[in-house]
mmCIF file of C-alpha atoms in Angstrom:
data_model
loop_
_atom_site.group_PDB
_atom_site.id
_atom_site.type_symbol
_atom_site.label_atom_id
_atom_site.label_comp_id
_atom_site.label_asym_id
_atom_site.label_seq_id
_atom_site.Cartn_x
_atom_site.Cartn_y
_atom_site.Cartn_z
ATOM 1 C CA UNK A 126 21.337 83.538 143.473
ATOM 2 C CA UNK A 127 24.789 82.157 144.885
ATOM 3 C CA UNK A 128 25.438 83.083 148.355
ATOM 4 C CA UNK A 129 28.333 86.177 148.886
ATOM 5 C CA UNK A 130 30.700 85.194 151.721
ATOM 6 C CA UNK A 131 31.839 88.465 153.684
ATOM 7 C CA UNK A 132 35.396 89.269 153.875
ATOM 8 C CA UNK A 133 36.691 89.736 157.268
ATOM 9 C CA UNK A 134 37.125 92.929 158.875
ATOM 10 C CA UNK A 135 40.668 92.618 159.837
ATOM 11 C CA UNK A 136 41.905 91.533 156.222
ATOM 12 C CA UNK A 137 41.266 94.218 153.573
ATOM 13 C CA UNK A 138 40.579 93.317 149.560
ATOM 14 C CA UNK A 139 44.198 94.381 147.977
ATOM 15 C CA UNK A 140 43.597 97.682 146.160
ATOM 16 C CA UNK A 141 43.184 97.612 142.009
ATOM 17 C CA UNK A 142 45.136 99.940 139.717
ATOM 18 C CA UNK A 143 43.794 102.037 137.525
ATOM 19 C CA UNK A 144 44.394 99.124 135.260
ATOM 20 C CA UNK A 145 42.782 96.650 136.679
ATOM 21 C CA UNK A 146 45.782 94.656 137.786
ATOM 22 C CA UNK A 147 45.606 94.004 141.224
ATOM 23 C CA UNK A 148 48.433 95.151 144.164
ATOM 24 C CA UNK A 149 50.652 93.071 146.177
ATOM 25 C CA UNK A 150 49.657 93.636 150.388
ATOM 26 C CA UNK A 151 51.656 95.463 152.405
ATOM 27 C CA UNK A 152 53.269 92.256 154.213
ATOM 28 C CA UNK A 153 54.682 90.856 150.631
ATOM 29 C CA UNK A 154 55.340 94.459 149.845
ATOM 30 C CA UNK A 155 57.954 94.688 153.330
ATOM 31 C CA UNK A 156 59.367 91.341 152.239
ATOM 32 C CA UNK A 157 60.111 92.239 148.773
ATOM 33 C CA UNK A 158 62.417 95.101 149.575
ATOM 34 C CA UNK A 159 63.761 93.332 152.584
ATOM 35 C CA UNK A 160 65.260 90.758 149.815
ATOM 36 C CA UNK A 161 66.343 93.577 147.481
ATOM 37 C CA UNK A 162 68.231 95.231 150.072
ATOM 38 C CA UNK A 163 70.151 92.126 151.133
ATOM 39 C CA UNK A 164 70.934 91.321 147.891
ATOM 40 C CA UNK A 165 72.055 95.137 147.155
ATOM 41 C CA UNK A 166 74.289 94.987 150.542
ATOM 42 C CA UNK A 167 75.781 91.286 149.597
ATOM 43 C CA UNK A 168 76.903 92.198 146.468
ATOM 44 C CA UNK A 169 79.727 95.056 148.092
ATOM 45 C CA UNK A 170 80.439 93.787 151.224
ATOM 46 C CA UNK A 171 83.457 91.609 151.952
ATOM 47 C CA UNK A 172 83.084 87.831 151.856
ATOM 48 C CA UNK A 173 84.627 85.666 154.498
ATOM 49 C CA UNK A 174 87.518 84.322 151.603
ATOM 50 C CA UNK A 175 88.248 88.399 151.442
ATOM 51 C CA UNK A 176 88.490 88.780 154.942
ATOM 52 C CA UNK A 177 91.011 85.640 156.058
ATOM 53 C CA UNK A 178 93.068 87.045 153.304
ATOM 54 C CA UNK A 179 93.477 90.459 154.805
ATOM 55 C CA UNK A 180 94.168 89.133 157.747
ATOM 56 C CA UNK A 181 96.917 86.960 156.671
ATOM 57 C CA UNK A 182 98.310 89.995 155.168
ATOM 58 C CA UNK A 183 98.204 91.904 158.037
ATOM 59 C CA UNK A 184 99.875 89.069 159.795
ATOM 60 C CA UNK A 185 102.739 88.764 157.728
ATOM 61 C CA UNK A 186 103.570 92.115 157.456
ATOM 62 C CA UNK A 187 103.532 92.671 160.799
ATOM 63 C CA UNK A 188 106.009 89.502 161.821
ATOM 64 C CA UNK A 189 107.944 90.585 159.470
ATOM 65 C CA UNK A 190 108.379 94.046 161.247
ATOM 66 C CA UNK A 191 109.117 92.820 164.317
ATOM 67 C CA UNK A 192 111.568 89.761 162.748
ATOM 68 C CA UNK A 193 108.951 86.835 163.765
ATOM 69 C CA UNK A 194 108.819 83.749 161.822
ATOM 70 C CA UNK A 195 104.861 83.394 160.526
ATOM 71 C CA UNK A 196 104.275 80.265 161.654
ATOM 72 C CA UNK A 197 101.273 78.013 160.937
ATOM 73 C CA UNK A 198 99.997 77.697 164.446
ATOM 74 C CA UNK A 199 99.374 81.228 164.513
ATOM 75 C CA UNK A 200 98.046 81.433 161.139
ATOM 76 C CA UNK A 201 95.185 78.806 162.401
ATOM 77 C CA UNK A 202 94.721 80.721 165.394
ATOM 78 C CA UNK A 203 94.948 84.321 164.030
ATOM 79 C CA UNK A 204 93.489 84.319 160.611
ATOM 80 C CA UNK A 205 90.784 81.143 160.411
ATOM 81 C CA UNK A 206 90.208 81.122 164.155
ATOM 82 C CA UNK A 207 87.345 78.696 164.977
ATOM 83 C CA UNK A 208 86.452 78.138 161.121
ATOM 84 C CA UNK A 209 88.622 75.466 160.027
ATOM 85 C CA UNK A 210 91.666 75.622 158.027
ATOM 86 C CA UNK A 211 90.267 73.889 155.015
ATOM 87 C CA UNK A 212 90.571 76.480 152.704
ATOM 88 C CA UNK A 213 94.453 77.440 153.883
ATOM 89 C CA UNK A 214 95.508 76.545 150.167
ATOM 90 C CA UNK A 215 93.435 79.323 148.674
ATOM 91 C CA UNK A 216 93.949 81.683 151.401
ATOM 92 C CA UNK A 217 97.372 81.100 151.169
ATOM 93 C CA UNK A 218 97.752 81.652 147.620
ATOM 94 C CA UNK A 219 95.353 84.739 147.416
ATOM 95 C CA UNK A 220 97.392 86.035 150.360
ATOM 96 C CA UNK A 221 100.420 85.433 148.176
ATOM 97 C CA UNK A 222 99.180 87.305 145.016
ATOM 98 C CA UNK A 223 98.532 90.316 147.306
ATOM 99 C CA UNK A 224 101.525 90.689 148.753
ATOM 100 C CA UNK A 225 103.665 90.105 145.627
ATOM 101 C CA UNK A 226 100.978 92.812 143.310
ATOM 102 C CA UNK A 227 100.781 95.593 146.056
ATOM 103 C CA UNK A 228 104.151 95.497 148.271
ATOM 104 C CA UNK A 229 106.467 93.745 146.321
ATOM 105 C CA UNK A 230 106.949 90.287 148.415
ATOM 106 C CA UNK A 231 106.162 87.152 148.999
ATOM 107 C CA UNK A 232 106.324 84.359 151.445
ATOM 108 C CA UNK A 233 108.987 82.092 151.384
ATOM 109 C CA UNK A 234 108.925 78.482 153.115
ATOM 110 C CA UNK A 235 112.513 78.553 156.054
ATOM 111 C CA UNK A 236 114.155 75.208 155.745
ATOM 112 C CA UNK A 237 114.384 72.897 158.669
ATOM 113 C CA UNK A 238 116.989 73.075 161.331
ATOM 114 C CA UNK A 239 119.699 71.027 160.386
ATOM 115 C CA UNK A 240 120.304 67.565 162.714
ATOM 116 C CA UNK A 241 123.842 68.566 164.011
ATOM 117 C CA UNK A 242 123.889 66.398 167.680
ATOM 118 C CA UNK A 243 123.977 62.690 167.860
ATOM 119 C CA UNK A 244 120.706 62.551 169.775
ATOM 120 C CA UNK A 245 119.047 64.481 166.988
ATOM 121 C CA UNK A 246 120.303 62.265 164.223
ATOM 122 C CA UNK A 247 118.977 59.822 165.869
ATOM 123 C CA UNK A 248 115.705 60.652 166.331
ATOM 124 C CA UNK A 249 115.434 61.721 162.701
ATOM 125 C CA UNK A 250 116.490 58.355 162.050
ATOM 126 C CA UNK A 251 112.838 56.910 163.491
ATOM 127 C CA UNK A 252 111.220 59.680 161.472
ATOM 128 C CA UNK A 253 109.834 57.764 158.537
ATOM 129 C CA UNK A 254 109.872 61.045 156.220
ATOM 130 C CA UNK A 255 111.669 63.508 157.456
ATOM 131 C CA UNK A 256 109.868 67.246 156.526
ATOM 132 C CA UNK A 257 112.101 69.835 154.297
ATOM 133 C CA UNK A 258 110.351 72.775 155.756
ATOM 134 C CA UNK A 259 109.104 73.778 159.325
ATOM 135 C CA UNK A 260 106.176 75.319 158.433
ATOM 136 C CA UNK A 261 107.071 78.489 158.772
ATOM 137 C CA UNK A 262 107.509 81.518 156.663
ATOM 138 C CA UNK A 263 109.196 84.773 156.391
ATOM 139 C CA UNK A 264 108.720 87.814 153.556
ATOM 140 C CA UNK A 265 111.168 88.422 151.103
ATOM 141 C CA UNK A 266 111.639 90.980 148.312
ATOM 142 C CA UNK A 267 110.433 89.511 144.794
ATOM 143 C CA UNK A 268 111.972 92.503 142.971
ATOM 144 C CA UNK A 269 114.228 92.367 140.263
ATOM 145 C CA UNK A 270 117.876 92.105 141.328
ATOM 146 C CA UNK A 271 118.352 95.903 139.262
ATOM 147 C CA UNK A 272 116.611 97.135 141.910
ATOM 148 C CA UNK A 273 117.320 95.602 144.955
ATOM 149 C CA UNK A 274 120.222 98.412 146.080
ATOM 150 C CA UNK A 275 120.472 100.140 149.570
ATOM 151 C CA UNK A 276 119.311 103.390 147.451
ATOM 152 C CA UNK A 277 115.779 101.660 146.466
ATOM 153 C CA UNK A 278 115.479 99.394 149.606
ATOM 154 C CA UNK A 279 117.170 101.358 152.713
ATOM 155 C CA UNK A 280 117.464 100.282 155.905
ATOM 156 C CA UNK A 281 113.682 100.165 158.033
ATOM 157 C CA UNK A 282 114.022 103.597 160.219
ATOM 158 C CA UNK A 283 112.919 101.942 163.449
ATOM 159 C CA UNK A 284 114.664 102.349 165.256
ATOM 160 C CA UNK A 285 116.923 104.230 163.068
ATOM 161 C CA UNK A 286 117.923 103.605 159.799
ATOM 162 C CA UNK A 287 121.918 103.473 161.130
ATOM 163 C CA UNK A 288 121.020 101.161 163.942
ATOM 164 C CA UNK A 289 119.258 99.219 161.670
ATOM 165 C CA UNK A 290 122.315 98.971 159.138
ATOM 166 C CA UNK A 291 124.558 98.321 161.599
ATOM 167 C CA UNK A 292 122.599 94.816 162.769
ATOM 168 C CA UNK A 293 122.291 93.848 159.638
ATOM 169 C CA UNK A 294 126.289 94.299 159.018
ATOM 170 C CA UNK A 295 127.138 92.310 162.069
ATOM 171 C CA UNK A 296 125.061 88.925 160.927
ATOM 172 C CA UNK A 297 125.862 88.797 157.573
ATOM 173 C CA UNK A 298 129.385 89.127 158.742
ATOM 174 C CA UNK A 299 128.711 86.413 161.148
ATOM 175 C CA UNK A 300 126.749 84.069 158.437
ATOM 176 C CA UNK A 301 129.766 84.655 156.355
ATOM 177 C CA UNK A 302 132.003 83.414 158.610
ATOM 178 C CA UNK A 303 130.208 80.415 159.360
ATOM 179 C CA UNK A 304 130.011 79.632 155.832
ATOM 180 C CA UNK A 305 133.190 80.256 154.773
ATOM 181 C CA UNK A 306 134.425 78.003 157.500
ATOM 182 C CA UNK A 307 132.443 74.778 155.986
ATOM 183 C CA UNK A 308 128.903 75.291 157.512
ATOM 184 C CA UNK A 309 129.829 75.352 161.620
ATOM 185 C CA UNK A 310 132.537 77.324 163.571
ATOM 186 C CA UNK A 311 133.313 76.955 167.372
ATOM 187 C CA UNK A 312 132.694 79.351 169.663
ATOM 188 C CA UNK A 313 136.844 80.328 170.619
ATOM 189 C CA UNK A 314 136.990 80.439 166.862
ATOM 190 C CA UNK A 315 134.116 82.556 166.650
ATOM 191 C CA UNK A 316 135.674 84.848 169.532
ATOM 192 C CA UNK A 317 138.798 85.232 167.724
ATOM 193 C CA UNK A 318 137.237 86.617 165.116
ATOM 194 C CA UNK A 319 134.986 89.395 167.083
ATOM 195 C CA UNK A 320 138.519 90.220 169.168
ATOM 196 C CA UNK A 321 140.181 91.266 165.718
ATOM 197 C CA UNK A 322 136.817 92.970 165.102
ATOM 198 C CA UNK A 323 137.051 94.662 169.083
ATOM 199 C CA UNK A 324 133.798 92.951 169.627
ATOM 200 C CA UNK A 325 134.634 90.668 172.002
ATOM 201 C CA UNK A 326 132.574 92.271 174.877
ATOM 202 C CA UNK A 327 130.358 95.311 172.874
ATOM 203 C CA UNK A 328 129.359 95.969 169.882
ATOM 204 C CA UNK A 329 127.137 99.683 168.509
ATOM 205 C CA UNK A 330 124.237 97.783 169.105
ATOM 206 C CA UNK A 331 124.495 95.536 172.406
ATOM 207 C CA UNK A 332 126.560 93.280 174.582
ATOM 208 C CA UNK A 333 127.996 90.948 172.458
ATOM 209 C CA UNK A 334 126.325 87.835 174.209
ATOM 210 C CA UNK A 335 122.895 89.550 174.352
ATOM 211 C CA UNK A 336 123.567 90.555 170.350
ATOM 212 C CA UNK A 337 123.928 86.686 169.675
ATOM 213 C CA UNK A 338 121.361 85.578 171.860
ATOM 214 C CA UNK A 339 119.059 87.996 169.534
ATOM 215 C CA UNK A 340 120.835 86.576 166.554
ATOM 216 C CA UNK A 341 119.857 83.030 167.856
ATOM 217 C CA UNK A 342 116.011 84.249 168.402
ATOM 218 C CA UNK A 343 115.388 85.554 165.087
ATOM 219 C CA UNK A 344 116.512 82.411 163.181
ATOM 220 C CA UNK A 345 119.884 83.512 161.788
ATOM 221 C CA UNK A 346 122.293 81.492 163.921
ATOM 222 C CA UNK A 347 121.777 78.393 165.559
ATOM 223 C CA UNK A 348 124.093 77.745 168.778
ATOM 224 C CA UNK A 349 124.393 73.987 169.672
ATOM 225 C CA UNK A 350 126.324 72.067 172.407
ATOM 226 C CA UNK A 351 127.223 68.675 172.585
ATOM 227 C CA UNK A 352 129.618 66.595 174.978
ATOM 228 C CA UNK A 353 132.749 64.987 172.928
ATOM 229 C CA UNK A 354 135.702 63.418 175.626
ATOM 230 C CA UNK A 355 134.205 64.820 178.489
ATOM 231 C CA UNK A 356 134.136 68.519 177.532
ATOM 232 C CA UNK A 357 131.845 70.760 176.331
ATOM 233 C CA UNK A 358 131.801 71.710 172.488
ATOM 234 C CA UNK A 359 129.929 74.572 171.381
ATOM 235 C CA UNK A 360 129.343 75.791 167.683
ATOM 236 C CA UNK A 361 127.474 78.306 165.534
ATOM 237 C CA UNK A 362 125.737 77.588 162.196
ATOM 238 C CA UNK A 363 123.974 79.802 159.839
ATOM 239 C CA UNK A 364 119.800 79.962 161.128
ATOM 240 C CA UNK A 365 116.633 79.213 159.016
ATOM 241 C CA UNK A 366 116.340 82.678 158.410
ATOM 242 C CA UNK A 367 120.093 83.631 157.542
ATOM 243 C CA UNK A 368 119.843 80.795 154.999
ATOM 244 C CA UNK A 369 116.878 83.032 153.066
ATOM 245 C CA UNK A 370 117.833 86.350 153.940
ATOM 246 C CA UNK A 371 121.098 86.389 153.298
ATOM 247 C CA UNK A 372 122.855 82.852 151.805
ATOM 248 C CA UNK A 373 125.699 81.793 149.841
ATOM 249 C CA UNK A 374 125.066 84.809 147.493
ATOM 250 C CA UNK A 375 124.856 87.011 150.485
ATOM 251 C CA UNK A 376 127.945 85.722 151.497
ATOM 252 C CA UNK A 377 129.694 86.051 148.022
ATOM 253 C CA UNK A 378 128.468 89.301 147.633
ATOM 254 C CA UNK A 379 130.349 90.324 150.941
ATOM 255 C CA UNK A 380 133.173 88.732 150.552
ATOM 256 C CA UNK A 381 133.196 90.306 147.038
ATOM 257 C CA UNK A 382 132.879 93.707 148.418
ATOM 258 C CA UNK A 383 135.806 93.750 150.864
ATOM 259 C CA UNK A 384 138.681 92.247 149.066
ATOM 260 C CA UNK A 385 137.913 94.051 145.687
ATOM 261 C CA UNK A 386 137.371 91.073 143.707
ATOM 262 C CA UNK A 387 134.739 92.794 140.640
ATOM 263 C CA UNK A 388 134.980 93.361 137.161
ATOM 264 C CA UNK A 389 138.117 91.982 135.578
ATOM 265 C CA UNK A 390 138.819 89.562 138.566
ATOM 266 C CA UNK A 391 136.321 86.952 137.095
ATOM 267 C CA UNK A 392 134.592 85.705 134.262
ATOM 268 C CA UNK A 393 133.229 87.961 131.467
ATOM 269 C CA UNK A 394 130.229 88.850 133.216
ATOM 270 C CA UNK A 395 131.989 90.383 136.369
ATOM 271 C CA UNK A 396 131.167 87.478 138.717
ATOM 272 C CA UNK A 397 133.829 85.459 140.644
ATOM 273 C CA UNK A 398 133.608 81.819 139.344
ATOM 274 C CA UNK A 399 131.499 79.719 141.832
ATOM 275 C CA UNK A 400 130.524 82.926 144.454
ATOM 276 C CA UNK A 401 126.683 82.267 144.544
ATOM 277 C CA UNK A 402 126.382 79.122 142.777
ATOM 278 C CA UNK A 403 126.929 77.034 145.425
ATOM 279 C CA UNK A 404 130.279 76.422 144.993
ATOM 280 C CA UNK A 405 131.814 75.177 148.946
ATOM 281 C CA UNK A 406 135.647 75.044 147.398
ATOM 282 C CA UNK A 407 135.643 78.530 145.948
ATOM 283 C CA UNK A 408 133.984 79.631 149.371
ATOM 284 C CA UNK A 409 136.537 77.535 151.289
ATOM 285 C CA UNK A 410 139.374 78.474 149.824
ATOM 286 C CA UNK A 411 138.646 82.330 150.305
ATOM 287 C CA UNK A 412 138.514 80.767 154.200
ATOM 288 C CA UNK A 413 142.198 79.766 153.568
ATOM 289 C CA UNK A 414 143.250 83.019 152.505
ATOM 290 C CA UNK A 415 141.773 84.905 155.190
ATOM 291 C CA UNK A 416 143.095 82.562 157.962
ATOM 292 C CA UNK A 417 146.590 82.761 156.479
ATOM 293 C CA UNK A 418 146.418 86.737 156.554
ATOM 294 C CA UNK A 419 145.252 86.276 160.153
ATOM 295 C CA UNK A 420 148.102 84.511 161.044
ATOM 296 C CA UNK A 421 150.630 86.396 158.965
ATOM 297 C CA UNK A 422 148.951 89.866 161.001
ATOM 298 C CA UNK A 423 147.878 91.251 158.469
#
């Protein structure tokens, strides 16, 4: 007769069914639904890819709000933190489909500050390949143009929606100048222009040299200063973000709007030939006009 080894006391025989087939212990048991509920909770709950998204949503939207550039830097440090920015590309796209499916806007790349002093142009000159963008980005509207009127998109209401108007007013009218006077326009030049305006000193928003100064923070002027004969020159050009935001159709569109020029005054369509295509002589030569009113008083 073979021998019968004992079981030990401390490891009971798994229990049969009423089958016959025998039952998994206790310990495999806990295991089991320990894997069943991690794979039930993984399934719903965010991944990381989900996550950096969101954030880089909630990132642009709020530079936006307060007029901040969204720069790279503090995409790497806000949104993939310690993780790496490998997988910017597809963040950055996902982030993109978001915005444009749920709010209407997307990211757009600001241009690089042009090279207007001699010791700039010369150190672009060492600069092997000189970069198009800055790396930088701001939101703008990727409606249609049917529905991109002051009735559908009104001013923000902070602060108010007539403070807010009014800023807007005042650079575009700046921007415009600047472009209509070839791309720069010194600063007496620029003062002339805000006397006739009586904005020389205050405007219904600030100071006019704080006003600028927050005109030169946000990205839509640039002031520059350079040393020709011994004196000081000092001239405005249009910003980064006053070449997105508002532009040569912007600026067409303004000057459009206060001398009348609309249906009948251009080509079939209702457009004035060259206004938003680009066209520097057509914008110049509305320059002419105005400066020749100006000096005619009217």
């Amino acid at each position: 007769m073979p021998p019968v080894r004992k079981r030990q006391a401390n490891q009971p025989a798994p229990a049969d069914s009423d089958d016959g087939t025998p039952q998994p212990s206790p310990a495999r048991r806990q295991r089991t639904r320990s894997s069943s509920a991690a794979e039930d909770g993984g399934s719903g709950a965010p991944s990381n890819l989900d996550a950096m998204v969101k954030k880089m949503v909630r990132l642009a939207l709020a530079s936006e709000y307060a007029r901040l550039t969204i720069r790279r830097t503090d995409i790497n440090a806000k949104v993939f933190g310690e993780q790496g920015t490998r997988e910017f590309k597809v963040v950055f796209e996902q982030a993109q489909k978001e915005l444009r499916s749920r709010f209407g806007m997307e990211m757009v790349e600001l241009p690089a500050r042009e090279k207007t002093t001699i010791s700039q142009r010369r150190a672009a000159q060492k600069t092997d390949k000189p970069s198009s963008g800055n790396k930088s980005w701001i939101l703008t509207t990727t409606l249609p143009p049917s529905y991109q009127s002051s009735t559908i998109l009104p001013p923000t209401k902070a602060p108010s929606a007539s403070t807010e108007s009014t800023y807007t007013g005042l650079y575009s009218f700046i921007i415009a100048l600047i472009s209509l006077n070839g791309g720069s326009l010194a600063e007496p030049k620029l003062d002339r222009y805000l006397t006739r305006m009586n904005a020389e000193t205050h405007t219904p928003i600030d100071r006019t040299d704080k006003l600028l100064q927050r005109m030169i923070r946000e990205g839509y002027l640039v002031r520059t200063r350079e040393l020709d004969g011994g004196e000081e020159q000092i001239e405005f050009l249009v910003g980064p973000r006053g070449k997105v935001e508002v532009g040569t159709k912007g600026v067409a569109g303004l000057v459009r709007e206060v001398y009348g020029r609309g249906v009948g005054d251009g080509n079939a369509n209702g457009r004035v030939p060259g206004y938003g295509d680009g066209d520097e002589d057509v914008l110049g030569g509305e320059m002419t006009q105005i400066e020749e009113e100006e000096e005619g008083g009217v």
